[in-house]
Amino acid sequence: GENVEQHPSTLSVQEGDSAVIKCTYSDSASNYFPWYKQELGKGPQLIIDIRSNVGEKKDQRIAVTLNKTAKHFSLHITETQPEDSAVYFCAASTGNQFYFGTGTSLTVIP
Amino acid sequence: GAVVSQHPSRVICKSGTSVKIECRSLDFQATTMFWYRQFPKQSLMLMATSNEGSKATYEQGVEKDKFLINHASLTLSTLTVTSAHPEDSSFYICSAHRGETQYFGPGTRLLVL
């Protein structure tokens, strides 16, 4: 089955700096890669996603890149703000099945 | 769009009682919903896949008689924790499948005394 690895597990950045979270996957059949943000005590919220036929996608301060050959994808947050502090999960999907990374706890220091 | 609700958001119960958690897709229909369990500072652990009109598919190690799932309509799935014990205390989250994406509910915090 699919195996998704996520790094780092914790990340601290100064407000205004960029944050990068990386994930790798093992199943070349995976074709959809969403990213979720989970705030304390809440359910994960979809923040951005990318499909396998696209190499990069951007939405304001958030961007995701995908390297199908290397089987890795990354989340980039620029100009970080304290409200970006949360746990971020990547996922890889082959269709109905979703495989989640272990999460990255991001802390943005004011 | 793609809003998923859960009820209750928090529940405290005595050991041995049963607790029902509802998951609703508010603005779309979902043939498939998922139930997850999450321990503090850990990732999402898939418990079961709930399919409307058919039996749920449980992940290995999840007791189907303990965690009863019913998906009676395209907008509602329920998870019943039967004869709850303190070790069942956890954060339970549902999600609904729409298109390629899963949309998550806000979660239910269960505390069994």
mmCIF file of C-alpha atoms in Angstrom:
data_model
loop_
_atom_site.group_PDB
_atom_site.id
_atom_site.type_symbol
_atom_site.label_atom_id
_atom_site.label_comp_id
_atom_site.label_asym_id
_atom_site.label_seq_id
_atom_site.Cartn_x
_atom_site.Cartn_y
_atom_site.Cartn_z
ATOM 1 C CA GLY A 1 0.000 0.000 0.000
ATOM 2 C CA GLU A 2 0.845 3.677 -0.048
ATOM 3 C CA ASN A 3 3.277 5.098 2.488
ATOM 4 C CA VAL A 4 3.399 8.846 3.086
ATOM 5 C CA GLU A 5 6.246 10.377 5.054
ATOM 6 C CA GLN A 6 6.184 13.969 6.265
ATOM 7 C CA HIS A 7 9.010 16.177 7.546
ATOM 8 C CA PRO A 8 9.705 17.963 9.762
ATOM 9 C CA SER A 9 7.455 16.917 12.635
ATOM 10 C CA THR A 10 7.853 20.337 14.255
ATOM 11 C CA LEU A 11 8.802 23.664 12.738
ATOM 12 C CA SER A 12 9.268 27.081 14.310
ATOM 13 C CA VAL A 13 9.680 30.211 12.228
ATOM 14 C CA GLN A 14 9.749 33.924 12.886
ATOM 15 C CA GLU A 15 6.750 35.896 11.752
ATOM 16 C CA GLY A 16 7.260 37.004 8.173
ATOM 17 C CA ASP A 17 9.614 34.162 7.287
ATOM 18 C CA SER A 18 8.739 31.257 5.014
ATOM 19 C CA ALA A 19 7.873 27.732 6.087
ATOM 20 C CA VAL A 20 8.343 24.596 4.013
ATOM 21 C CA ILE A 21 6.904 21.166 4.772
ATOM 22 C CA LYS A 22 7.849 18.155 2.688
ATOM 23 C CA CYS A 23 6.146 14.846 1.998
ATOM 24 C CA THR A 24 7.144 11.771 0.065
ATOM 25 C CA TYR A 25 4.931 8.979 -1.185
ATOM 26 C CA SER A 26 5.587 5.497 -2.479
ATOM 27 C CA ASP A 27 2.726 4.559 -4.801
ATOM 28 C CA SER A 28 3.104 5.937 -8.299
ATOM 29 C CA ALA A 29 -0.659 5.456 -8.758
ATOM 30 C CA SER A 30 -1.353 8.312 -6.330
ATOM 31 C CA ASN A 31 -2.694 11.198 -8.343
ATOM 32 C CA TYR A 32 -4.171 13.692 -5.911
ATOM 33 C CA PHE A 33 -2.351 15.457 -3.077
ATOM 34 C CA PRO A 34 -4.278 17.648 -0.616
ATOM 35 C CA TRP A 35 -2.929 19.592 2.331
ATOM 36 C CA TYR A 36 -4.904 20.125 5.513
ATOM 37 C CA LYS A 37 -4.517 22.565 8.393
ATOM 38 C CA GLN A 38 -5.719 21.487 11.808
ATOM 39 C CA GLU A 39 -6.064 23.961 14.629
ATOM 40 C CA LEU A 40 -6.188 22.759 18.208
ATOM 41 C CA GLY A 41 -9.441 20.995 19.035
ATOM 42 C CA LYS A 42 -10.802 21.277 15.493
ATOM 43 C CA GLY A 43 -11.102 19.091 12.439
ATOM 44 C CA PRO A 44 -8.624 19.371 9.539
ATOM 45 C CA GLN A 45 -9.451 21.982 6.926
ATOM 46 C CA LEU A 46 -8.408 21.685 3.287
ATOM 47 C CA ILE A 47 -6.101 24.572 2.410
ATOM 48 C CA ILE A 48 -4.729 23.605 -0.985
ATOM 49 C CA ASP A 49 -4.473 20.597 -3.253
ATOM 50 C CA ILE A 50 -2.663 19.542 -6.388
ATOM 51 C CA ARG A 51 -3.275 16.918 -9.018
ATOM 52 C CA SER A 52 -0.628 14.760 -10.627
ATOM 53 C CA ASN A 53 -0.816 16.537 -13.959
ATOM 54 C CA VAL A 54 0.275 19.819 -12.393
ATOM 55 C CA GLY A 55 3.704 20.712 -11.035
ATOM 56 C CA GLU A 56 2.846 23.742 -8.943
ATOM 57 C CA LYS A 57 -0.176 25.547 -7.574
ATOM 58 C CA LYS A 58 -0.389 28.792 -5.666
ATOM 59 C CA ASP A 59 -3.092 30.447 -3.608
ATOM 60 C CA GLN A 60 -2.023 33.773 -2.097
ATOM 61 C CA ARG A 61 0.645 32.975 0.510
ATOM 62 C CA ILE A 62 0.350 29.220 0.101
ATOM 63 C CA ALA A 63 1.888 27.136 -2.665
ATOM 64 C CA VAL A 64 2.340 23.453 -3.308
ATOM 65 C CA THR A 65 4.867 21.804 -5.597
ATOM 66 C CA LEU A 66 4.838 18.251 -6.900
ATOM 67 C CA ASN A 67 7.685 16.207 -8.308
ATOM 68 C CA LYS A 68 6.134 13.031 -9.699
ATOM 69 C CA THR A 69 9.429 11.510 -10.719
ATOM 70 C CA ALA A 70 10.882 11.805 -7.238
ATOM 71 C CA LYS A 71 7.503 11.155 -5.599
ATOM 72 C CA HIS A 72 7.584 14.141 -3.336
ATOM 73 C CA PHE A 73 5.480 17.223 -2.800
ATOM 74 C CA SER A 74 5.911 20.264 -0.606
ATOM 75 C CA LEU A 75 3.858 22.981 1.037
ATOM 76 C CA HIS A 76 5.278 26.480 1.046
ATOM 77 C CA ILE A 77 3.890 29.245 3.240
ATOM 78 C CA THR A 78 5.339 32.704 2.693
ATOM 79 C CA GLU A 79 5.127 35.766 4.945
ATOM 80 C CA THR A 80 4.001 33.609 7.842
ATOM 81 C CA GLN A 81 1.636 35.045 10.417
ATOM 82 C CA PRO A 82 0.828 33.866 13.964
ATOM 83 C CA GLU A 83 -2.525 32.545 12.754
ATOM 84 C CA ASP A 84 -0.647 30.110 10.525
ATOM 85 C CA SER A 85 0.362 28.238 13.688
ATOM 86 C CA ALA A 86 -1.313 24.820 13.494
ATOM 87 C CA VAL A 87 -0.677 21.208 12.553
ATOM 88 C CA TYR A 88 -0.436 20.570 8.834
ATOM 89 C CA PHE A 89 -1.099 17.195 7.226
ATOM 90 C CA CYS A 90 -0.260 16.118 3.721
ATOM 91 C CA ALA A 91 -2.085 13.284 2.016
ATOM 92 C CA ALA A 92 -1.804 11.176 -1.108
ATOM 93 C CA SER A 93 -4.811 9.666 -2.803
ATOM 94 C CA THR A 94 -5.274 7.022 -5.478
ATOM 95 C CA GLY A 95 -9.010 7.712 -5.667
ATOM 96 C CA ASN A 96 -11.152 6.644 -2.754
ATOM 97 C CA GLN A 97 -8.233 5.859 -0.473
ATOM 98 C CA PHE A 98 -6.419 8.658 1.334
ATOM 99 C CA TYR A 99 -3.077 8.182 3.046
ATOM 100 C CA PHE A 100 -2.047 10.858 5.510
ATOM 101 C CA GLY A 101 1.330 12.024 6.657
ATOM 102 C CA THR A 102 2.137 12.158 10.350
ATOM 103 C CA GLY A 103 1.703 15.915 10.585
ATOM 104 C CA THR A 104 3.891 18.963 11.110
ATOM 105 C CA SER A 105 3.327 21.257 14.053
ATOM 106 C CA LEU A 106 4.102 24.776 12.835
ATOM 107 C CA THR A 107 4.688 27.575 15.312
ATOM 108 C CA VAL A 108 5.018 31.131 14.049
ATOM 109 C CA ILE A 109 6.796 33.289 16.590
ATOM 110 C CA PRO A 110 5.579 36.904 16.687
ATOM 111 C CA GLY B 1 -19.506 24.853 -0.014
ATOM 112 C CA ALA B 2 -18.534 21.375 1.263
ATOM 113 C CA VAL B 3 -19.479 21.806 4.913
ATOM 114 C CA VAL B 4 -19.478 18.825 7.234
ATOM 115 C CA SER B 5 -20.939 18.982 10.715
ATOM 116 C CA GLN B 6 -20.619 16.671 13.691
ATOM 117 C CA HIS B 7 -22.785 16.342 16.753
ATOM 118 C CA PRO B 8 -22.118 16.419 19.592
ATOM 119 C CA SER B 9 -18.876 18.376 19.710
ATOM 120 C CA ARG B 10 -18.112 17.060 23.146
ATOM 121 C CA VAL B 11 -19.565 14.246 25.238
ATOM 122 C CA ILE B 12 -18.824 12.835 28.662
ATOM 123 C CA CYS B 13 -20.308 9.483 29.558
ATOM 124 C CA LYS B 14 -20.045 6.764 32.144
ATOM 125 C CA SER B 15 -18.228 3.540 31.454
ATOM 126 C CA GLY B 16 -20.542 0.927 29.968
ATOM 127 C CA THR B 17 -22.877 3.314 28.217
ATOM 128 C CA SER B 18 -23.191 3.809 24.467
ATOM 129 C CA VAL B 19 -22.570 7.055 22.637
ATOM 130 C CA LYS B 20 -23.781 8.037 19.183
ATOM 131 C CA ILE B 21 -21.960 10.587 17.054
ATOM 132 C CA GLU B 22 -23.587 12.075 13.966
ATOM 133 C CA CYS B 23 -21.792 13.259 10.853
ATOM 134 C CA ARG B 24 -23.693 15.303 8.289
ATOM 135 C CA SER B 25 -22.743 16.755 4.941
ATOM 136 C CA LEU B 26 -24.706 20.002 4.913
ATOM 137 C CA ASP B 27 -24.510 21.208 1.336
ATOM 138 C CA PHE B 28 -23.661 18.127 -0.673
ATOM 139 C CA GLN B 29 -24.429 14.453 -0.863
ATOM 140 C CA ALA B 30 -21.757 11.974 0.121
ATOM 141 C CA THR B 31 -21.888 8.353 -0.905
ATOM 142 C CA THR B 32 -18.793 7.719 1.137
ATOM 143 C CA MET B 33 -17.897 9.027 4.559
ATOM 144 C CA PHE B 34 -14.943 8.159 6.745
ATOM 145 C CA TRP B 35 -14.467 7.875 10.481
ATOM 146 C CA TYR B 36 -11.139 8.670 12.093
ATOM 147 C CA ARG B 37 -9.763 8.579 15.572
ATOM 148 C CA GLN B 38 -7.026 10.937 16.668
ATOM 149 C CA PHE B 39 -4.889 10.703 19.772
ATOM 150 C CA PRO B 40 -3.168 13.811 21.156
ATOM 151 C CA LYS B 41 -0.375 15.075 18.925
ATOM 152 C CA GLN B 42 -0.801 12.188 16.504
ATOM 153 C CA SER B 43 -2.023 11.740 12.977
ATOM 154 C CA LEU B 44 -5.434 10.635 11.825
ATOM 155 C CA MET B 45 -6.141 6.951 12.234
ATOM 156 C CA LEU B 46 -8.752 5.658 9.809
ATOM 157 C CA MET B 47 -11.288 3.471 11.596
ATOM 158 C CA ALA B 48 -13.765 2.688 8.862
ATOM 159 C CA THR B 49 -15.202 3.690 5.533
ATOM 160 C CA SER B 50 -18.940 4.242 5.546
ATOM 161 C CA ASN B 51 -20.845 3.667 2.319
ATOM 162 C CA GLU B 52 -24.439 4.750 1.915
ATOM 163 C CA GLY B 53 -26.782 1.802 1.753
ATOM 164 C CA SER B 54 -24.189 -0.854 2.499
ATOM 165 C CA LYS B 55 -22.071 -2.162 5.324
ATOM 166 C CA ALA B 56 -19.090 -0.180 6.500
ATOM 167 C CA THR B 57 -15.577 -1.366 5.790
ATOM 168 C CA TYR B 58 -13.483 -1.494 8.932
ATOM 169 C CA GLU B 59 -9.734 -1.146 9.159
ATOM 170 C CA GLN B 60 -7.698 -3.935 10.652
ATOM 171 C CA GLY B 61 -7.843 -3.938 14.421
ATOM 172 C CA VAL B 62 -11.070 -1.944 14.671
ATOM 173 C CA GLU B 63 -13.878 -3.904 16.301
ATOM 174 C CA LYS B 64 -17.003 -3.579 14.190
ATOM 175 C CA ASP B 65 -19.246 -4.677 17.059
ATOM 176 C CA LYS B 66 -17.748 -1.993 19.259
ATOM 177 C CA PHE B 67 -17.896 0.829 16.744
ATOM 178 C CA LEU B 68 -21.206 0.567 14.919
ATOM 179 C CA ILE B 69 -21.511 2.614 11.767
ATOM 180 C CA ASN B 70 -24.712 3.409 9.938
ATOM 181 C CA HIS B 71 -24.898 5.398 6.710
ATOM 182 C CA ALA B 72 -28.617 5.511 6.109
ATOM 183 C CA SER B 73 -28.730 8.529 3.819
ATOM 184 C CA LEU B 74 -26.477 10.477 1.479
ATOM 185 C CA THR B 75 -26.019 13.195 4.073
ATOM 186 C CA LEU B 76 -25.789 11.322 7.365
ATOM 187 C CA SER B 77 -23.471 8.747 8.868
ATOM 188 C CA THR B 78 -23.475 7.770 12.525
ATOM 189 C CA LEU B 79 -20.841 6.169 14.707
ATOM 190 C CA THR B 80 -22.008 4.460 17.885
ATOM 191 C CA VAL B 81 -19.415 3.563 20.469
ATOM 192 C CA THR B 82 -21.015 0.679 22.334
ATOM 193 C CA SER B 83 -20.258 -0.134 25.967
ATOM 194 C CA ALA B 84 -17.719 2.644 26.106
ATOM 195 C CA HIS B 85 -14.684 2.329 28.352
ATOM 196 C CA PRO B 86 -12.058 4.880 29.394
ATOM 197 C CA GLU B 87 -9.687 3.641 26.697
ATOM 198 C CA ASP B 88 -12.254 4.723 24.099
ATOM 199 C CA SER B 89 -11.735 8.325 25.157
ATOM 200 C CA SER B 90 -10.432 10.153 22.116
ATOM 201 C CA PHE B 91 -11.120 12.727 19.418
ATOM 202 C CA TYR B 92 -13.331 11.258 16.707
ATOM 203 C CA ILE B 93 -13.474 12.980 13.335
ATOM 204 C CA CYS B 94 -15.602 12.192 10.321
ATOM 205 C CA SER B 95 -15.080 13.240 6.746
ATOM 206 C CA ALA B 96 -17.209 13.166 3.627
ATOM 207 C CA HIS B 97 -15.955 12.416 0.174
ATOM 208 C CA ARG B 98 -16.800 14.939 -2.519
ATOM 209 C CA GLY B 99 -15.151 14.683 -5.899
ATOM 210 C CA GLU B 100 -11.506 13.909 -5.238
ATOM 211 C CA THR B 101 -11.452 15.488 -1.816
ATOM 212 C CA GLN B 102 -12.329 14.607 1.744
ATOM 213 C CA TYR B 103 -13.941 17.352 3.806
ATOM 214 C CA PHE B 104 -13.687 16.957 7.541
ATOM 215 C CA GLY B 105 -16.110 17.648 10.329
ATOM 216 C CA PRO B 106 -15.080 19.624 13.417
ATOM 217 C CA GLY B 107 -14.599 16.496 15.518
ATOM 218 C CA THR B 108 -16.164 15.059 18.665
ATOM 219 C CA ARG B 109 -14.261 14.880 21.925
ATOM 220 C CA LEU B 110 -15.349 11.764 23.851
ATOM 221 C CA LEU B 111 -14.451 11.326 27.504
ATOM 222 C CA VAL B 112 -15.456 8.087 29.195
ATOM 223 C CA LEU B 113 -15.328 8.136 32.974
#
